[in-house]
Coordinates of C-alpha atoms in Angstrom, one line a residue:
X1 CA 22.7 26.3 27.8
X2 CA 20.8 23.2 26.1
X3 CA 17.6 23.6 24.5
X4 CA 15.6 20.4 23.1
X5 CA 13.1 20.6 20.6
X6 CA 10.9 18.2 19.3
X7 CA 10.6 16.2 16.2
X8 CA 9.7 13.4 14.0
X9 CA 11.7 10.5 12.9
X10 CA 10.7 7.4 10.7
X11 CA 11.1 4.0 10.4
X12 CA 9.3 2.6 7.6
X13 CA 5.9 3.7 8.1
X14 CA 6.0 3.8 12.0
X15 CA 7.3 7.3 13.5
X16 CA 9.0 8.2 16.8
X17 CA 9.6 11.3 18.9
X18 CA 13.2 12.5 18.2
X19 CA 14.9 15.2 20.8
X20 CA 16.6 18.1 18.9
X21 CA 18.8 19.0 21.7
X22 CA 21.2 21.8 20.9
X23 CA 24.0 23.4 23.6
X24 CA 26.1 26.1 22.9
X25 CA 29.8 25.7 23.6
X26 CA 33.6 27.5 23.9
X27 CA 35.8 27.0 21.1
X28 CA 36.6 27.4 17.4
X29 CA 33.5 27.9 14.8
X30 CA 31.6 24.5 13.9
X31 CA 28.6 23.0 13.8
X32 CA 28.9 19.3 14.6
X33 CA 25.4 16.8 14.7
X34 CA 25.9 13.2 16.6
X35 CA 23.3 10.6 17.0
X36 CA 23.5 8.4 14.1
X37 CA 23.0 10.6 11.6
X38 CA 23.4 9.8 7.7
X39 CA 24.8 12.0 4.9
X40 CA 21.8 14.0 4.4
X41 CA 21.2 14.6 8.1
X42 CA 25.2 15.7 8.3
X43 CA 24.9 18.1 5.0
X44 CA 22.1 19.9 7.6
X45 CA 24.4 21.8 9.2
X46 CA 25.5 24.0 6.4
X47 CA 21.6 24.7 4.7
X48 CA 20.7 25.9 8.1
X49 CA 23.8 28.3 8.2
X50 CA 22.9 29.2 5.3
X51 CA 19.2 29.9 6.2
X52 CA 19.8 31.3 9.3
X53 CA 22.0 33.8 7.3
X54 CA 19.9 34.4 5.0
X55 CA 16.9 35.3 7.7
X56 CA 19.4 37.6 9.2
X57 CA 21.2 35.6 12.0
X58 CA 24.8 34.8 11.9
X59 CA 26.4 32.0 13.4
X60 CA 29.8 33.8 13.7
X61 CA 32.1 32.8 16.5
X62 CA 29.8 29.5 17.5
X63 CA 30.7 26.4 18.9
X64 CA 27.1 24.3 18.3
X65 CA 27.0 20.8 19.5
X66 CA 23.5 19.1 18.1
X67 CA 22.3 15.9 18.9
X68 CA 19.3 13.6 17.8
X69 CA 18.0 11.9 20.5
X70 CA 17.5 8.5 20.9
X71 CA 20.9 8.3 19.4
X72 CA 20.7 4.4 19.0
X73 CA 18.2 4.8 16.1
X74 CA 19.8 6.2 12.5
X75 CA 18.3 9.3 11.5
X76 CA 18.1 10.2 7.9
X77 CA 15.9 12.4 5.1
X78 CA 16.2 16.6 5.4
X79 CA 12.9 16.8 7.8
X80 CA 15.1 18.1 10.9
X81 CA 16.3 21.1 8.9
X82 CA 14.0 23.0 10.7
X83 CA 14.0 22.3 14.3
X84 CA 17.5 22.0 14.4
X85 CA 17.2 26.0 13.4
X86 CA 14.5 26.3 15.7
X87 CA 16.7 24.8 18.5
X88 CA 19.7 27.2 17.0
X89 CA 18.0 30.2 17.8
X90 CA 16.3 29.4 21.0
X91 CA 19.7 28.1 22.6
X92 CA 21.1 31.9 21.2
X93 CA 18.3 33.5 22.9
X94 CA 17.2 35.1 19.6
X95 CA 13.6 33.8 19.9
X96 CA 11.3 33.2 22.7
X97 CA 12.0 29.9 25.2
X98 CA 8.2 29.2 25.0
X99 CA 8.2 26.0 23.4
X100 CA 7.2 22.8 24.8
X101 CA 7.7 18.9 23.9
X102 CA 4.0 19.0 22.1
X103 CA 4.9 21.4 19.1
X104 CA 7.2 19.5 16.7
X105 CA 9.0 20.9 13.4
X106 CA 9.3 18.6 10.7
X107 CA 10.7 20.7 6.9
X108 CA 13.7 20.6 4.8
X109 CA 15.3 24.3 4.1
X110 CA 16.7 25.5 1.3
X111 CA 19.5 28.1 1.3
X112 CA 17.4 31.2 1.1
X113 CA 15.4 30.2 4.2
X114 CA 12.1 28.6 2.5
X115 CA 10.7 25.0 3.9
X116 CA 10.3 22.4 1.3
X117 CA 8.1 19.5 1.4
X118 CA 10.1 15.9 1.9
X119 CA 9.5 12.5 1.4
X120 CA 7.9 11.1 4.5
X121 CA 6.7 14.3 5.7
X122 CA 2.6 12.6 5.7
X123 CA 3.7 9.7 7.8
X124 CA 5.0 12.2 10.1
X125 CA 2.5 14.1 10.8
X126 CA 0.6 11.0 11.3
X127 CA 3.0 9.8 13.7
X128 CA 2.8 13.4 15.4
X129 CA -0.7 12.6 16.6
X130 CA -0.2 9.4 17.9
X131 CA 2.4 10.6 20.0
X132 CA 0.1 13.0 21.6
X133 CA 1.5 16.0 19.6
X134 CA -1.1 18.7 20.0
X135 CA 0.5 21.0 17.4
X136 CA 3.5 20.9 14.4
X137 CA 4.7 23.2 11.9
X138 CA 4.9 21.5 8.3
X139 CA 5.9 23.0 5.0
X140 CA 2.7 23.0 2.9
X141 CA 2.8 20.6 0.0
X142 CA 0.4 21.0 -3.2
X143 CA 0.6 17.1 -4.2
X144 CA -1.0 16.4 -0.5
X145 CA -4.8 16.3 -0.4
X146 CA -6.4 18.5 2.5
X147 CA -5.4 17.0 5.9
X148 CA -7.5 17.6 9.0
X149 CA -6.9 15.5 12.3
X150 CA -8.7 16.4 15.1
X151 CA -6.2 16.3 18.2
X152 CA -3.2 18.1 16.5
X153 CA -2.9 21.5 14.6
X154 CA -0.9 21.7 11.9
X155 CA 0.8 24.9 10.3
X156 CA 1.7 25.3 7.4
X157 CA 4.8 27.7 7.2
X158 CA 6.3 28.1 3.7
X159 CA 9.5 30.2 5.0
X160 CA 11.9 30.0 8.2
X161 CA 10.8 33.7 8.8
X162 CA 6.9 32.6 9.0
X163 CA 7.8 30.2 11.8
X164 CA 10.3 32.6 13.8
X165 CA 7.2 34.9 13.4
X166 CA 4.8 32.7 14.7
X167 CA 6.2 31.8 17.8
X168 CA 7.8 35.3 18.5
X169 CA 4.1 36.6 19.1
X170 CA 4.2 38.6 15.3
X171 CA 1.6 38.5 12.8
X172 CA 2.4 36.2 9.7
X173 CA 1.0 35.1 6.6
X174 CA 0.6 31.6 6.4
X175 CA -0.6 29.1 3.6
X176 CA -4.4 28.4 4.5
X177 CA -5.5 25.3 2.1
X178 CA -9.0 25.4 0.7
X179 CA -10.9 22.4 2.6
X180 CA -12.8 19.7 0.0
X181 CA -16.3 20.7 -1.0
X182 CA -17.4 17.5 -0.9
X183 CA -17.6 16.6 -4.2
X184 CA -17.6 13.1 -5.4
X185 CA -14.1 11.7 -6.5
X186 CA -13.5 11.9 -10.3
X187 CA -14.4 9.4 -12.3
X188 CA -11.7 6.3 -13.2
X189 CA -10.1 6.0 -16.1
X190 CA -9.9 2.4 -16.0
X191 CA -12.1 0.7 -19.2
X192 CA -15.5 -0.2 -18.5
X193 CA -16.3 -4.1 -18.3
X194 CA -19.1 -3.7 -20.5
X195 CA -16.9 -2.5 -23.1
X196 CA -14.9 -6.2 -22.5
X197 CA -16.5 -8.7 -25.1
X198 CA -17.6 -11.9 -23.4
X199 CA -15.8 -13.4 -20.6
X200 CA -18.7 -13.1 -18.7
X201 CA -16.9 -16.0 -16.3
X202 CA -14.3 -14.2 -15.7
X203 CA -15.8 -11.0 -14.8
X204 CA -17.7 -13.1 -12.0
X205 CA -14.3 -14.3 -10.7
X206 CA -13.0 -11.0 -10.5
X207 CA -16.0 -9.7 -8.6
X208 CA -15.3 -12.1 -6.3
X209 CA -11.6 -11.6 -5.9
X210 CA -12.7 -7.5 -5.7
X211 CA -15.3 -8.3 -3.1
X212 CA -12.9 -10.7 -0.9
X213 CA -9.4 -9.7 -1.6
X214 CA -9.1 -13.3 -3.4
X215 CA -5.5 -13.5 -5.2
X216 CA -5.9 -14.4 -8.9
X217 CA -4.1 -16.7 -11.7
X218 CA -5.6 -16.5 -15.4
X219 CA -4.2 -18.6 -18.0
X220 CA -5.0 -18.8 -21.5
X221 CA -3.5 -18.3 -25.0
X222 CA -1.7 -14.9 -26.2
X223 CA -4.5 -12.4 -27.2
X224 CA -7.6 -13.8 -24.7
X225 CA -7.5 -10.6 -23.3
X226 CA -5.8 -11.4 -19.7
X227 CA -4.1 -8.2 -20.0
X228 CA -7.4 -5.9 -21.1
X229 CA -9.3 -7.7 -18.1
X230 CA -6.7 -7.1 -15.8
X231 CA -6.0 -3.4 -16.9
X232 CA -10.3 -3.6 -15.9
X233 CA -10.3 -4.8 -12.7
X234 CA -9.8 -1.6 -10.4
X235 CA -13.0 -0.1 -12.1
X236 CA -15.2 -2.6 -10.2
X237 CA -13.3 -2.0 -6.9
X238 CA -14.7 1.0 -4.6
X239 CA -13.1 4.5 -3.5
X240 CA -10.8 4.0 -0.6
X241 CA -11.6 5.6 2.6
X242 CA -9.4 7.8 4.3
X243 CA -7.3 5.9 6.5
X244 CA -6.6 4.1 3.2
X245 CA -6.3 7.3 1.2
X246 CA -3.5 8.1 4.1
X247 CA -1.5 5.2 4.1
X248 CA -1.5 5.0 0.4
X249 CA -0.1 8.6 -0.1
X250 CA 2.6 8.0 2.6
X251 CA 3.9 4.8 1.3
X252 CA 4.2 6.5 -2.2
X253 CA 5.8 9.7 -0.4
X254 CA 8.0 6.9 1.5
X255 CA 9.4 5.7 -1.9
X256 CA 9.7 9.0 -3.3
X257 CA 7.5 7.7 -6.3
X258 CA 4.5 10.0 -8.2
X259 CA 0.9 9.8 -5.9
X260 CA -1.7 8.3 -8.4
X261 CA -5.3 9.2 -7.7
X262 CA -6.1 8.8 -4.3
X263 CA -9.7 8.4 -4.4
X264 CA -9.0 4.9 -5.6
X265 CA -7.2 1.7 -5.3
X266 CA -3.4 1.6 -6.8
X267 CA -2.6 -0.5 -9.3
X268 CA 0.4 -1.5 -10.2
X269 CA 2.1 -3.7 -12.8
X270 CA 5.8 -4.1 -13.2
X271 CA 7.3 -5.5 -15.9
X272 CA 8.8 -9.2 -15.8
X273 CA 12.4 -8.3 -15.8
X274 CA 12.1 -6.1 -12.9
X275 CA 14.3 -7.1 -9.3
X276 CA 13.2 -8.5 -6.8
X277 CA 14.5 -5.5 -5.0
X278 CA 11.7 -3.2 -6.7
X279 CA 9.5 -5.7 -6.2
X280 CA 10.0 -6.7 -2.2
X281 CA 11.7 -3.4 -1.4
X282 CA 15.2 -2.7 0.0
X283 CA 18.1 -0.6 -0.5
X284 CA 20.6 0.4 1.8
X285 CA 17.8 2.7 3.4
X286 CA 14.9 0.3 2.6
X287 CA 12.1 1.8 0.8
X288 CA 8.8 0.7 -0.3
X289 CA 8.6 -1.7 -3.4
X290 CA 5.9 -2.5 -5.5
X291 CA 4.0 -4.7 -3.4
X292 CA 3.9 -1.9 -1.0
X293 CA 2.7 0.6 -3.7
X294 CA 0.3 -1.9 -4.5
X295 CA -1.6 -1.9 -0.8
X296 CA -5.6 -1.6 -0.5
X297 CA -4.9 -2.0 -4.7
X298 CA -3.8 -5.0 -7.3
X299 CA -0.7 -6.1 -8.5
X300 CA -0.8 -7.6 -12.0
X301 CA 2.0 -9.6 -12.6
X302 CA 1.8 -10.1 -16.4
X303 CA 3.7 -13.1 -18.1
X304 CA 4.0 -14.5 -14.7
X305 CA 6.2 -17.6 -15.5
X306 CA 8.8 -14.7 -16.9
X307 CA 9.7 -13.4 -13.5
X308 CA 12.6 -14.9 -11.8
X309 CA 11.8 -18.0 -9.5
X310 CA 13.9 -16.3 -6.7
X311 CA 11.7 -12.8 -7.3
X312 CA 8.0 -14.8 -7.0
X313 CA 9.1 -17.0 -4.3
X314 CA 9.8 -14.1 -2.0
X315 CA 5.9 -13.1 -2.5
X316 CA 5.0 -15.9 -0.7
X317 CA 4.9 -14.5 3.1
X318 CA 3.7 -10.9 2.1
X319 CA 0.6 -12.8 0.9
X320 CA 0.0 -14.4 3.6
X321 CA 0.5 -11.8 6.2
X322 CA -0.1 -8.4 4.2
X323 CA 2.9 -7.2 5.3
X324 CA 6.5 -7.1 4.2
X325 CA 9.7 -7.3 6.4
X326 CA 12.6 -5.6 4.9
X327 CA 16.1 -6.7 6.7
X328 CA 19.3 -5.0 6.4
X329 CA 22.6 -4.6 8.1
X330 CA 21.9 -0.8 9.1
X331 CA 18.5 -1.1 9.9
X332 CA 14.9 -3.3 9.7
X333 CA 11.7 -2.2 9.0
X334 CA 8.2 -3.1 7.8
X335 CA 5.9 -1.8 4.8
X336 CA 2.1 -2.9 4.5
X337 CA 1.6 -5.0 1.9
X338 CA -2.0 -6.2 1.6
X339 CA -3.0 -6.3 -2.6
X340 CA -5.1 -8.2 -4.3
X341 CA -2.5 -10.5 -6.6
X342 CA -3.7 -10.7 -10.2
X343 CA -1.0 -13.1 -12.1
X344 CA -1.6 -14.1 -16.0
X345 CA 0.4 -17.0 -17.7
X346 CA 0.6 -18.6 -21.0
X347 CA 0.1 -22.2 -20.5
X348 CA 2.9 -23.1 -22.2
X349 CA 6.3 -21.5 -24.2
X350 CA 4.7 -21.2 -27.4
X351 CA 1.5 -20.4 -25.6
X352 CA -1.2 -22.4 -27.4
X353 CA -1.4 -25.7 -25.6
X354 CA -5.2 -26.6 -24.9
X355 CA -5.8 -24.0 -27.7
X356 CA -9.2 -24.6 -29.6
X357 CA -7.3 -22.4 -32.7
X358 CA -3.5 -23.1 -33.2
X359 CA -1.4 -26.3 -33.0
X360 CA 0.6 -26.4 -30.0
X361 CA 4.3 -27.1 -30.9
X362 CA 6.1 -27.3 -27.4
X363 CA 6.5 -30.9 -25.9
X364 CA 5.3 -32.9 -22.7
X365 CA 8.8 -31.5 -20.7
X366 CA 8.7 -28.4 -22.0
X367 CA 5.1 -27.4 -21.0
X368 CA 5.8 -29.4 -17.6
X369 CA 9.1 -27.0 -16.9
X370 CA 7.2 -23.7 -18.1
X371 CA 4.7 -24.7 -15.6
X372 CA 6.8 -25.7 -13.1
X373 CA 8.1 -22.0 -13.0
X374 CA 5.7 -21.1 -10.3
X375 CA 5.9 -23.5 -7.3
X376 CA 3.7 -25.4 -5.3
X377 CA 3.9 -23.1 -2.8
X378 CA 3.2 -19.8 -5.1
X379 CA -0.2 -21.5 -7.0
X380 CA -1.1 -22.8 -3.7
X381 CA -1.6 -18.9 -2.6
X382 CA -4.2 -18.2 -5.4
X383 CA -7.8 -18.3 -4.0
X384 CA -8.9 -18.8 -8.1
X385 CA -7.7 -19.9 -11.4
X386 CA -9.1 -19.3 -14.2
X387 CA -8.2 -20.9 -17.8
X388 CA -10.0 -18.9 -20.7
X389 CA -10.4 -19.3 -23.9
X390 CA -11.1 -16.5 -27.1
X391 CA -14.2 -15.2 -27.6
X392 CA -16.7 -15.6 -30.7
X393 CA -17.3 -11.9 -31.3
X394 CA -20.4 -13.0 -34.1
X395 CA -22.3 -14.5 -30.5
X396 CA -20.7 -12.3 -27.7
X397 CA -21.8 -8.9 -29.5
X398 CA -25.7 -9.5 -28.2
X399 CA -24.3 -10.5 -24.6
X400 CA -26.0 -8.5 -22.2
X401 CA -22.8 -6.9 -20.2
X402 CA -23.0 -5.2 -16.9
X403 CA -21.4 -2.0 -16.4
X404 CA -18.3 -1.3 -13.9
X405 CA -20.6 0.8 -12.0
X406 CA -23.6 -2.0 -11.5
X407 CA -20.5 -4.5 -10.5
X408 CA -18.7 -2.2 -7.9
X409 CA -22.0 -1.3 -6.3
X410 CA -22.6 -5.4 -5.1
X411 CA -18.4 -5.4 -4.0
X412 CA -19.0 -2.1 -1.8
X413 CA -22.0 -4.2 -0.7
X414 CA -20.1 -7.1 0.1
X415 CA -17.1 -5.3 1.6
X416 CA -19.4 -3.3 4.0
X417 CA -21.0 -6.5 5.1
X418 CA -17.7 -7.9 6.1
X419 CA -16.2 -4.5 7.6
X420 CA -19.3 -4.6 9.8
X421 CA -18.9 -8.3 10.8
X422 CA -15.4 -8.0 11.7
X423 CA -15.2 -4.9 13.0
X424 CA -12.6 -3.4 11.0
X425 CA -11.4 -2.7 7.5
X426 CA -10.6 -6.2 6.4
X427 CA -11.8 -8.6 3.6
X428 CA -12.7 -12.5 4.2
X429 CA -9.2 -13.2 2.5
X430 CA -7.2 -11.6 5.3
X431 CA -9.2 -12.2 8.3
X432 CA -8.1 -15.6 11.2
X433 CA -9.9 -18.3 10.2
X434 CA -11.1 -18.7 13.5
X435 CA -12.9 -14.7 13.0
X436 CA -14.0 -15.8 9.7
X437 CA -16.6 -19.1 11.2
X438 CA -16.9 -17.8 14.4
X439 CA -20.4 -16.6 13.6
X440 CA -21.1 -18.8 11.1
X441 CA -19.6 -22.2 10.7
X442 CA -20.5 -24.4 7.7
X443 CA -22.5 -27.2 8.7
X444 CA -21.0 -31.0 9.5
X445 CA -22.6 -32.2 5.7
X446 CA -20.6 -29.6 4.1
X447 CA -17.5 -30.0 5.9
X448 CA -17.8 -33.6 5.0
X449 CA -18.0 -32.8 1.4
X450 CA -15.2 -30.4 1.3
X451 CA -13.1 -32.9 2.5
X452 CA -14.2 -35.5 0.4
X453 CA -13.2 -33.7 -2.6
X454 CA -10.0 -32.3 -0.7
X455 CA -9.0 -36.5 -0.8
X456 CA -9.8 -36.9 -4.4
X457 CA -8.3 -34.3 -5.3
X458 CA -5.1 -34.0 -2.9
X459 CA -5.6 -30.4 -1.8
X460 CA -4.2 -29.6 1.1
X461 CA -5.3 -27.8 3.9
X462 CA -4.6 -23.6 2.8
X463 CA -6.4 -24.9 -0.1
X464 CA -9.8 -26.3 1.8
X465 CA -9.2 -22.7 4.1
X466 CA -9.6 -20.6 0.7
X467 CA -12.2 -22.4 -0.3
X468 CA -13.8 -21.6 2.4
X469 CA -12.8 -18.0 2.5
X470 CA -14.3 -18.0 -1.5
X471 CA -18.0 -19.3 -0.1
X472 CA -18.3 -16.8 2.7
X473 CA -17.3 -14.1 -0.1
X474 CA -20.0 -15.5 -2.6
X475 CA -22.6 -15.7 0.4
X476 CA -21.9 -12.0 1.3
X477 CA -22.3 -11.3 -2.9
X478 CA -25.8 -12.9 -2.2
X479 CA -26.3 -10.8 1.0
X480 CA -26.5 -14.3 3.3
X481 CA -25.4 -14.3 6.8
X482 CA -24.7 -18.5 6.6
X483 CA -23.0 -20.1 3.4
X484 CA -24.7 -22.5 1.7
X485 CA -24.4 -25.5 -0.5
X486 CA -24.1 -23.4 -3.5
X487 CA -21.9 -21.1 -2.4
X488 CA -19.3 -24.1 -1.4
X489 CA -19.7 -25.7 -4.8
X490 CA -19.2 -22.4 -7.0
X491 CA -16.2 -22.0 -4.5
X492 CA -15.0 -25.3 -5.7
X493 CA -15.5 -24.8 -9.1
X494 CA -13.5 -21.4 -8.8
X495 CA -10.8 -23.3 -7.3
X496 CA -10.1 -25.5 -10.1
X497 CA -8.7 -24.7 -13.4
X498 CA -10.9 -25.4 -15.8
X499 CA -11.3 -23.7 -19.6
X500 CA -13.5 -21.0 -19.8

């Protein structure tokens, strides 16, 4: 007898149906599993035994034969503990034959016979309902927030006993989590911008880059406080919604990493001697990196020249497209990858060249090769650069600073406005060019200026594209449906470096 039962498997973010199928046959005692299994998909066979045994069913005497269909796919991660016991028991005749291909099990077990949470078990479940899975049986996992989809039914089952109870017809007790109130999202901890001292320039060109998704390069002297407005940014940015809350926590339950607070964008900032593999992503079974982590959020590349030439250069096609391609010998697959790139450079090796304060010792060659660190081809992906300068407390105390709060209300603004003209949840930096004017093309006397200074100043054409992309972000900061001359000249002015 062969008995199939259905279940989940995962590559990268995008799931498949996998066939459990499980026959019974003459000879000595084993349990073998085929299909392309790796080493914690083999180890299965011995925690089920041992769950199985310890719910009270022995295994004695029994040839099993297992195998994970599609077999041409490589099946790895504990999640088909559990219908592979399921199948066990159904195939023995020691539970009900009731089951059909729209129930799935996804859980790992441990020896005793409880169901623990593993990583990739949200993506799963997501992937359950695209399928057309009306129902699955999950272990229930604290560090999840409250999930409710509305053409599958999950159950939560914490022990191999709740499940055979379930489907056998007998009452159980199962885990029932408390739905959200809803209650606003806790506060951020991020620092307020009105605590930041000046750089009132620089706060504009990051509520651009938050309302737009523009990518970001500040350079300045050591202590102008790139970091501090970095570290600042998310607290102008708005909640996520839930299909970003989703993918968010199953990229970080992908890479087996600690889920921040959901309610609100990532941010991530890795230090400058870290690989490009935990930047890009990879491993023998590729996981997420930190441009992954970073999606819907920022990544802050501090001391940007310090990274490895090989590290940034391999940034330059997730920025483009949002997503990252991982390629490997056993297996390919694809992370998103759309963050808001926040880089900060000295401008030199000693750091103080254009300084109004300190002598700059480094010569012509040297701050040429320090520069030179980030390619063409890398600056030419920033939407805005910014060179600042320090800040006169005596005549920035008075300033009169806008809160985080004031600031994120005009980027939800803006964001809404282009979520509603595009139809979906994308900002004016990710968007075709040909969606971005299709409504409202600039007018042939602006064109013609743009590429007037485009000539004088060599710029090629990505670069007149971004500005564009900047003036149709600045027009939806000043609620316009067209953009207009002002909006193309502060786009400009964005564009170039110029001291602050």
């Amino acid at each position: 007898m062969t008995t199939t039962i259905t279940s989940i498997g995962l590559k990268g973010l995008e799931g498949y149906r996998i066939h459990v199928e499980v026959q019974i046959q003459q000879g000595l005692e084993s349990i073998t599993i085929v299909g392309l299994p790796d080493a914690s998909v083999r180890e299965s066979k011995r925690r089920v035994a041992a769950a199985l045994h310890s719910a009270g069913y022995s295994l004695i005497g029994q040839k099993i034969m297992i195998n994970l269909s599609p077999s041409e796919l490589r099946k790895n991660g504990p999640l088909f503990d559990l219908p592979i016991a399921i199948g066990i028991l159904q195939t023995l005749n020691l539970i009900p034959a009731s089951l059909t291909d729209q129930t799935a099990f996804i859980g790992a077990l441990s020896l005793d016979g409880t169901i623990q949470p593993a990583n990739g078990m949200l993506p799963a479940v997501i992937a359950a309902q695209k399928l057309g899975i009306n129902q699955i049986y999950i272990p229930y996992d604290e560090n999840l927030p409250f999930l409710h989809f509305e053409k599958i039914k999950i159950i939560y089952v914490s022990s191999l006993t709740e499940v055979i109870q379930h489907i056998s017809g007998q009452p159980a007790q199962f885990i029932i989590p408390d739905k959200p109130k809803g209650q606003e999202p806790p506060k951020q901890s991020h620092l307020d911008f009105q605590k930041i001292i000046g750089h009132s320039y620089a706060k504009f060109a990051l509520e651009v880059a938050g309302a737009g998704g523009h990518h970001l390069l500040m350079t300045c002297p050591p202590g102008c406080g790139k970091s501090l407005l970095a570290e600042s940014f998310p607290s102008i940015l708005p909640p996520l919604s839930t299909k970003a809350k989703l993918e968010m926590i199953s990229i970080y339950q992908l890479a087996g990493a600690p889920i921040p607070d959901y309610h609100y964008p990532p941010y991530r900032s890795p230090h400058h001697s870290a690989s490009g593999v935990s930047i890009i992503g990879g491993g023998q079974n590729p996981k997420p990196g930190e441009i992954s982590l970073a999606h819907r959020g920022i990544l802050f590349l501090d001391e940007m020249a310090e990274f490895t030439k090989k590290t940034l250069e391999m940034l330059r096609q997730p920025l483009e497209s949002g997503v990252v391609t991982i390629c490997r010998v056993r297996s390919t697959v694809s992370y998103p990858a759309s963050f808001i790139l926040v880089g900060a450079m000295n401008p030199c090796p000693c750091g103080y060249s254009g300084s109004n304060s300190r002598y700059c010792s480094c010569s012509k060659k040297e701050i040429f090769s320090y520069q030179n660190k980030l390619s063409g081809p890398i600056r030419n992906r920033f939407d805005i650069f910014l060179n600042l300068q320090p800040v006169e407390l005596s005549s920035s105390l008075t300033d009169n600073q806008e809160t985080s709060s004031q600031i994120r209300k005009k980027v939800t603004d803006a964001r809404e406005r282009q979520y509603q003209r595009y139809g979906e949840e994308i900002n004016n930096n990710r968007v075709p060019f040909e969606t971005l004017i299709k409504d409202h093309p600039m007018s042939h006397s602006q064109l013609q200026y743009l590429q007037e200074i485009s000539i004088k100043r060599n710029w090629s054409n990505r670069v007149q594209i971004k500005i564009i992309r900047l003036a149709r972000t600045l027009a939806d900061l000043n609620h316009t449906n067209k953009i207009t001359d002002q909006n193309l000249i502060t786009a400009i002015k964005l564009r170039t470096p110029s001291t602050h």
